[in-house]
Short mmCIF file of C-alpha atoms in Angstrom, two decimals:
data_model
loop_
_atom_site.label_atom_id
_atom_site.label_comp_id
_atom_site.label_asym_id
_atom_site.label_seq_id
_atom_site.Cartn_x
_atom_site.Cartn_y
_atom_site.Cartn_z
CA UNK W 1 0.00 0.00 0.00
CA UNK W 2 1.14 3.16 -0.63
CA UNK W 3 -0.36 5.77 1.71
CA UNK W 4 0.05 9.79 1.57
CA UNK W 5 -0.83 12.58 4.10
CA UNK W 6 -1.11 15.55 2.39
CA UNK W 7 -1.81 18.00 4.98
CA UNK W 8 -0.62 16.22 8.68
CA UNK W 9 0.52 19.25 10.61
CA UNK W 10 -2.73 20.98 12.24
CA UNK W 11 -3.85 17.50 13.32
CA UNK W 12 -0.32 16.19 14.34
CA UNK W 13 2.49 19.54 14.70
CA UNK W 14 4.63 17.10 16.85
CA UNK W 15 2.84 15.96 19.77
CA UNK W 16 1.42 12.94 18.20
CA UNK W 17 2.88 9.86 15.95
CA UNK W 18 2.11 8.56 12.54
CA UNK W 19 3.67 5.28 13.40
CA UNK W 20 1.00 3.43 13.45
CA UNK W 21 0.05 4.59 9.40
CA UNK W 22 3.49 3.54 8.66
CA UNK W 23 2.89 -0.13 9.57
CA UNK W 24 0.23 -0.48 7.02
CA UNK W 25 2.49 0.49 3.97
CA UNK W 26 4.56 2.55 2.80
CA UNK W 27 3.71 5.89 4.12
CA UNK W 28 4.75 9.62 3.32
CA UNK W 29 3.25 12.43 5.60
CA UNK W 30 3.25 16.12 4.49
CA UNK W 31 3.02 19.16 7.08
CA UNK W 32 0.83 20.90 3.90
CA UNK W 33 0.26 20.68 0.38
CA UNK W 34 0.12 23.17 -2.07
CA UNK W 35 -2.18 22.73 -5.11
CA UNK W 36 0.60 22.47 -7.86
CA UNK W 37 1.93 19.44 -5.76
CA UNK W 38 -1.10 17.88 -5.08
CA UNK W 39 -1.04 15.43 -8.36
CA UNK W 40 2.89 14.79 -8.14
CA UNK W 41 2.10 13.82 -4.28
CA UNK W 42 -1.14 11.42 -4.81
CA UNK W 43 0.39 9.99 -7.59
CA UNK W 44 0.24 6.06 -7.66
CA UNK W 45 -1.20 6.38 -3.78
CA UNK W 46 -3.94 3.28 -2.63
CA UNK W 47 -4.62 5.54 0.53
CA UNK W 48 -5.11 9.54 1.04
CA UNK W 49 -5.31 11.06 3.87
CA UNK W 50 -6.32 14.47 3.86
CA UNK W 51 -8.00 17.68 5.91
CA UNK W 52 -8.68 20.60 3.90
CA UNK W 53 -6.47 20.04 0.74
CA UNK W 54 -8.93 19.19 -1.50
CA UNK W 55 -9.52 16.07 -4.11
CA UNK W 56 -11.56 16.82 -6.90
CA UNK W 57 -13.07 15.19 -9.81
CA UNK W 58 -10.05 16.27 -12.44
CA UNK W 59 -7.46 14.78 -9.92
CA UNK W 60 -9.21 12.02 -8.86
CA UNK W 61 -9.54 10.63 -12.67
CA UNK W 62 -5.82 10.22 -12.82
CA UNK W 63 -5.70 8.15 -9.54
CA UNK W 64 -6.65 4.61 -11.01
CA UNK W 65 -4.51 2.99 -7.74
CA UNK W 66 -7.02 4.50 -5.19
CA UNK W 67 -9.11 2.64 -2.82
CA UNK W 68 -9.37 4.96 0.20
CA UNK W 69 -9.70 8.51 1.58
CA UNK W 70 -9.34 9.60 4.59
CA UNK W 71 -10.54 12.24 5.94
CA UNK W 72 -8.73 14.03 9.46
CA UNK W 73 -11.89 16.17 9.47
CA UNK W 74 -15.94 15.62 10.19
CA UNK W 75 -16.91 17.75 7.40
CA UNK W 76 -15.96 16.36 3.60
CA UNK W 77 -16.76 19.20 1.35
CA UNK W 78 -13.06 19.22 0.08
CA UNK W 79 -13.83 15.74 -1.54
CA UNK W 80 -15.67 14.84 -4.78
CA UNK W 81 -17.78 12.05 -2.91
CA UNK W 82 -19.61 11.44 -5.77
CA UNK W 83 -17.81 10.86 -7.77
CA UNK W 84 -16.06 8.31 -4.96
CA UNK W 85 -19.42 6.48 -4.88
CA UNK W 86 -19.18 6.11 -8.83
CA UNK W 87 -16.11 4.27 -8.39
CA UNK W 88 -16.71 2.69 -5.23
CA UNK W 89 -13.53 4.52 -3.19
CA UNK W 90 -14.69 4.71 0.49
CA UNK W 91 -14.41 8.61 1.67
CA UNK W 92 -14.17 8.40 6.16
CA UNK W 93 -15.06 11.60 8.27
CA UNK W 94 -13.77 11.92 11.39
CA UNK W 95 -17.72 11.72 13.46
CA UNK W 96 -18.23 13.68 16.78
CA UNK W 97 -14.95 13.70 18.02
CA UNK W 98 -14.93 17.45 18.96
CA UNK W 99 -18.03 18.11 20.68
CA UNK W 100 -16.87 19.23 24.03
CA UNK W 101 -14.25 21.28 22.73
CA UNK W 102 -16.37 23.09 20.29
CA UNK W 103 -18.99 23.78 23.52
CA UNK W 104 -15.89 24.87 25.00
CA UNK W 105 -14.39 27.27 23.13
CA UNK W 106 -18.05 28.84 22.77
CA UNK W 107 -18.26 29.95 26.15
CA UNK W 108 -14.81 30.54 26.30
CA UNK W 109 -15.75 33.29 23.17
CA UNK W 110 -19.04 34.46 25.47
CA UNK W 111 -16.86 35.08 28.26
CA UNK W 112 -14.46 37.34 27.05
CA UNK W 113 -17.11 39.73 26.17
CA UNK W 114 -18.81 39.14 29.21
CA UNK W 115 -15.67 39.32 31.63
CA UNK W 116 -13.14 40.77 29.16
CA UNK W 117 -10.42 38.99 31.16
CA UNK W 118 -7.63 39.41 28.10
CA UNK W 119 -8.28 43.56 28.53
CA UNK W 120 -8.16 43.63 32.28
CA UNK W 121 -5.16 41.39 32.52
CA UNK W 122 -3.20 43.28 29.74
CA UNK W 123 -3.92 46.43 31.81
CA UNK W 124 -2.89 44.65 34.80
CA UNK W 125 0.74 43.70 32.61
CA UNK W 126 0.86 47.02 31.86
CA UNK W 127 0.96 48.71 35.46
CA UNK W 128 -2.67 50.27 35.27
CA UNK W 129 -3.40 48.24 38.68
CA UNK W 130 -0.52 49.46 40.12
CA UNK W 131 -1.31 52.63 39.72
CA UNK W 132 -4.87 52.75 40.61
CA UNK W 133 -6.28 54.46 43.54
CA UNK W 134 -8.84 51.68 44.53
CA UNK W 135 -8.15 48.13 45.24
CA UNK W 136 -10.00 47.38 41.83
CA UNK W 137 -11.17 49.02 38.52
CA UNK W 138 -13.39 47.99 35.50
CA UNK W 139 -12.42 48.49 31.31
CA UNK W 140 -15.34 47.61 30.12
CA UNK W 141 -19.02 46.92 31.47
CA UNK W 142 -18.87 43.28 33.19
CA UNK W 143 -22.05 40.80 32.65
CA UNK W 144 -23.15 37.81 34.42
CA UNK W 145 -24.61 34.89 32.19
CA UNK W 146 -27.19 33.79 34.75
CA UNK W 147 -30.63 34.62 33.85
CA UNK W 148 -29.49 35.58 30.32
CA UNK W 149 -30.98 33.57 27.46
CA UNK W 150 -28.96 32.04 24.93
CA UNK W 151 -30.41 30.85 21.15
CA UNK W 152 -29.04 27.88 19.54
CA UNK W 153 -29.70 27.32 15.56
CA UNK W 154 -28.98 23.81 14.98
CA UNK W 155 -29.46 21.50 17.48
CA UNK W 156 -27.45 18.45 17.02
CA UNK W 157 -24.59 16.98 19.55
CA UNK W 158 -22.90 20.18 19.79
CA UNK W 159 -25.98 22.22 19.83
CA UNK W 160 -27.10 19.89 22.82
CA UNK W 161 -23.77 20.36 24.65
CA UNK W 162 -23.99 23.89 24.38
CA UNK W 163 -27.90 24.13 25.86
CA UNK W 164 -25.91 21.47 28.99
CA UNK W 165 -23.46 24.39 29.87
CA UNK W 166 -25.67 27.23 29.24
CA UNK W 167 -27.94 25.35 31.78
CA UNK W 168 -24.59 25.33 34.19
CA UNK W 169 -25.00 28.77 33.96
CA UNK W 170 -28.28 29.71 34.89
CA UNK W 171 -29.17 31.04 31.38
CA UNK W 172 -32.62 30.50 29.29
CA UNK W 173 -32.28 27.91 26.40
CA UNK W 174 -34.00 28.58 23.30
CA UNK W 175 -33.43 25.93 20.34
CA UNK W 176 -34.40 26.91 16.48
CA UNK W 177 -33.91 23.36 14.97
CA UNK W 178 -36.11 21.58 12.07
CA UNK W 179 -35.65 18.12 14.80
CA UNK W 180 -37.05 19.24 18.06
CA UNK W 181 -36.79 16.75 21.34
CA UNK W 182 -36.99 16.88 24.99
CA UNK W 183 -33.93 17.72 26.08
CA UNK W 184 -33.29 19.36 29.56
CA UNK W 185 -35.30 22.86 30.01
CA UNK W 186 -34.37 23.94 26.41
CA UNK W 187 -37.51 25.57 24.96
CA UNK W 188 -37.70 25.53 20.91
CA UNK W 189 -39.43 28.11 19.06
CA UNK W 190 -38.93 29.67 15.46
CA UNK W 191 -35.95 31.25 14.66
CA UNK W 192 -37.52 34.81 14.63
CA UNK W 193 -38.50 34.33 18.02
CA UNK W 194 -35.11 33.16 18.98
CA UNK W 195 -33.32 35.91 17.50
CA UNK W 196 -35.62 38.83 19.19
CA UNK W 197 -35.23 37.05 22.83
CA UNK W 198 -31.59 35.79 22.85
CA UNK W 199 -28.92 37.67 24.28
CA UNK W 200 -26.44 35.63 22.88
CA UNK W 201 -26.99 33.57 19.40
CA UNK W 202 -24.96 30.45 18.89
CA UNK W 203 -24.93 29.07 15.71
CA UNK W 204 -24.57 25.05 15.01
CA UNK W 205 -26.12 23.74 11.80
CA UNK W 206 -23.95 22.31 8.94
CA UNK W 207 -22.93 24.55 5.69
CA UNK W 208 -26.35 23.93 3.42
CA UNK W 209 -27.38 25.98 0.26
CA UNK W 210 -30.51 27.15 2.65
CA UNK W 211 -28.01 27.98 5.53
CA UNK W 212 -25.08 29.74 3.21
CA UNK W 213 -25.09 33.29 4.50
CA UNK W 214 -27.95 32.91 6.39
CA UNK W 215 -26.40 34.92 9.11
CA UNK W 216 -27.30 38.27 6.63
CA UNK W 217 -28.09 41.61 7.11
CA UNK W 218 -31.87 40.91 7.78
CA UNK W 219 -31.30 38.09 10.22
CA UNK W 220 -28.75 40.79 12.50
CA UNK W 221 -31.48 43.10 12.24
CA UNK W 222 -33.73 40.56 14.52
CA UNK W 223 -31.12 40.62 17.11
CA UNK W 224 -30.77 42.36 19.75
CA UNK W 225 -28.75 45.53 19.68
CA UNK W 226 -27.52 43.92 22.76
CA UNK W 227 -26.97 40.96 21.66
CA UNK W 228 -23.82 38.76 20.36
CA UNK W 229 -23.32 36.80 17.72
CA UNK W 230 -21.02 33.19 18.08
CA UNK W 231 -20.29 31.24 15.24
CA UNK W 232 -18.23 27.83 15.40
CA UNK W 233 -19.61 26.33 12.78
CA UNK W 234 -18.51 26.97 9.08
CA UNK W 235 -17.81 30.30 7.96
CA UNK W 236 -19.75 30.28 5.01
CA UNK W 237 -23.21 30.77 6.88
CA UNK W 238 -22.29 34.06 7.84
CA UNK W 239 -22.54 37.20 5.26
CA UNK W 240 -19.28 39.12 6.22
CA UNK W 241 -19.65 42.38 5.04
CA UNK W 242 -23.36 42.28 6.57
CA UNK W 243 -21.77 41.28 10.08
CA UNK W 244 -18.95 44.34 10.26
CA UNK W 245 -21.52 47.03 9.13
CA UNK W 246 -23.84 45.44 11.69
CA UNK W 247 -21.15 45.61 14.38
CA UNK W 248 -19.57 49.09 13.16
CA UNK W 249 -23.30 50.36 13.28
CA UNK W 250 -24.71 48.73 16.37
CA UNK W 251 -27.54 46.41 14.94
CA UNK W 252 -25.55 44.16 17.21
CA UNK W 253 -23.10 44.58 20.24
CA UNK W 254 -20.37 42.07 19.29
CA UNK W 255 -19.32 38.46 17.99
CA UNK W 256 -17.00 35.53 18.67
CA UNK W 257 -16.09 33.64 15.29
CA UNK W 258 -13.90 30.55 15.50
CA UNK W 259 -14.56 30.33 11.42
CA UNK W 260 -14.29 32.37 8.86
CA UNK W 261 -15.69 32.62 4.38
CA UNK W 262 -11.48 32.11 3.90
CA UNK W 263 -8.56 30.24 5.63
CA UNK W 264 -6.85 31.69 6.67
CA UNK W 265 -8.22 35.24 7.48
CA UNK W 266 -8.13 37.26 4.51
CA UNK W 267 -5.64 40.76 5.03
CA UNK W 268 -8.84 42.76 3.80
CA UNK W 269 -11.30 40.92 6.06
CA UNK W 270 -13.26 43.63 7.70
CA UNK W 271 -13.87 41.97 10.95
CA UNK W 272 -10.54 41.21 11.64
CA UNK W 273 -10.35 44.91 12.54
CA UNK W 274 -12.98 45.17 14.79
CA UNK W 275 -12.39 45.75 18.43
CA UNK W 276 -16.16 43.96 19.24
CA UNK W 277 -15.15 40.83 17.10
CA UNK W 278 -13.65 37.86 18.91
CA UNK W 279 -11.84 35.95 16.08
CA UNK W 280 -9.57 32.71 16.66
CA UNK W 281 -7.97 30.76 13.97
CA UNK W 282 -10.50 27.93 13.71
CA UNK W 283 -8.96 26.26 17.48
CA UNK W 284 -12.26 24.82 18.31
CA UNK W 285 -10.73 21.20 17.32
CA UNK W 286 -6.98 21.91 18.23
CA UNK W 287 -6.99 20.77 22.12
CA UNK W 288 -4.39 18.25 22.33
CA UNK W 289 -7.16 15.42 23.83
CA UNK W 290 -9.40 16.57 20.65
CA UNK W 291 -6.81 15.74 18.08
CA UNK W 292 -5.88 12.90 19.99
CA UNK W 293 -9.35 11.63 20.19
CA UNK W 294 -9.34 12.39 16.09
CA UNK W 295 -6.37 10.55 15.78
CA UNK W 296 -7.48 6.98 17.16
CA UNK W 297 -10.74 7.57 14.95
CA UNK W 298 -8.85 7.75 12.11
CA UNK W 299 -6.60 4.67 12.78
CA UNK W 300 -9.58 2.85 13.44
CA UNK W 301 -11.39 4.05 10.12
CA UNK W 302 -8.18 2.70 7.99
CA UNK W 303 -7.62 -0.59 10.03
CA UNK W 304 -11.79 -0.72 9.77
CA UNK W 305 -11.06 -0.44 5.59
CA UNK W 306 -7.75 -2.72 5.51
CA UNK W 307 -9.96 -5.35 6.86
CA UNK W 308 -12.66 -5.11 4.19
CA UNK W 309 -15.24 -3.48 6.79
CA UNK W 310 -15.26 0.62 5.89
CA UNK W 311 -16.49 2.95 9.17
CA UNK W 312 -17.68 5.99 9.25
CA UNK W 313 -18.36 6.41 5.09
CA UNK W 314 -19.10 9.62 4.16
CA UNK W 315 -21.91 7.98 1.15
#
């Protein structure tokens, strides 16, 4: 078997091992791949591995030697999986490995406009305690979470373990999803309802033609001017240019994005320079235990294929 990684270094920069891929052939691993190299690199290959470098039809044609592809990633837009089906090539996601850390990293967006800890420690760093008169001071307007009501659009495992914390928190639960269920004391409602109530929106459904840029300039103006905007799900649902005249203007009082249209951020990205827009660099996944946890999915996917018994196919 020959067996290529295209793009191993956000899943594995060094604190993981490939050793176990290189027992079931003869394995190359790539940190990245640029598109000029991507045919000279899969040529010949049985087994691809690959995150966001993507395998399209054109490419795939040329590949008469391939049986698998692997995915280091739960969505598998960058693959022509039709195509795949056509010729019978088993295309494995990576399924609900990051749940917890994408709940995570929500709150961990919520509370930095909510506590602004990064601005009061920097002014801390920076001797403005030391200085101070009082025994404390604020920089910006601090907000507790309890009693607050959160919206969630899309309410699927990560959905769910968002409502759980929220909970944790004292906060109201409203759910805009097309598969309502019991589930704790969430309430569901329409998503106009959600967005007029919520004092912080949370979004969590996949990237759909009906939910590309659904996050638009009409949907903001359903907020509250209050309110804040997370995203963690795929930058595509949110209209970008609607989002920074809604922040610049104060249709809405700030966001936390973990995703953005482009990856990486665009130079000319308008949020990017917006003081009341959290962006990190897609992270949600990147906790060591996360990638870890992706890791040992992925082994089992390719030992799972090697034997003749595919998991986690994608068609």
């Amino acid at each position: 078997m020959k067996i290529t990684v295209l793009d191993g270094y956000t899943e594995n920069p060094g604190d993981l091992s490939w050793n176990w891929l290189e027992k079931c052939g003869e394995c190359t691993v790539y940190d990245r791949t640029p598109a000029e190299l991507i045919a000279e690199r899969t040529k010949d290959c049985d087994i691809i591995i690959t995150n966001k470098t993507p395998l399209r039809k054109p490419l795939l044609e040329t590949l008469p030697e391939l049986k698998y592809i692997g995915l280091l990633s739960t969505g598998y837009n960058i693959v022509d999986w039709e195509y795949c089906k056509e010729r019978g090539i088993p295309v494995c996601n990576i399924p609900s490995y990051s749940t917890n850390a994408v709940a995570q990293l929500v709150f961990a967006l919520i509370l930095e406009h909510t506590n602004a800890v990064a601005l009061h420690s920097q002014s801390v760093h920076c001797g403005e305690w030391a200085a101070c008169k009082d025994f404390c001071y604020q920089k910006a307007p601090l907000t507790e979470l309890d009693g607050k009501t959160i919206g969630i659009i899309g309410f699927g495992k990560i959905g769910k373990a968002v409502a759980k914390i929220a909970e944790a928190f004292g906060m109201t639960v409203l759910a805009s999803t097309n598969h309502p269920s019991d589930f704790g004391n969430v309430i569901f409602c329409d998503r106009d309802e959600l967005l007029a109530k919520s004092d912080f929106v949370s979004i969590h459904c996949p990237l759909t033609p009906e939910t590309d840029k659904m996050v638009n300039a009409e949907f903001l103006g359903k907020m509250k001017s209050s309110a804040i905007l997370i995203n963690t799900s795929r930058g595509q649902v949110v209209d970008e240019p609607a989002l920074a005249d809604a922040l610049k203007n104060g249709v809405i009082a700030g966001a936390g994005l973990d995703v953005l249209s482009e990856e990486p951020a665009r130079a000319d990205n308008p949020l990017t320079k917006l003081e009341n827009c959290f962006i990190t660099p897609h992270i949600a996944w990147a906790a060591f235990e996360t990638r870890e946890r992706l890791m040992k999915i992925c082994r089992e996917n390719v030992e799972a294929f090697l034997a003749g018994k595919p998991l986690n196919c994608v068609y």
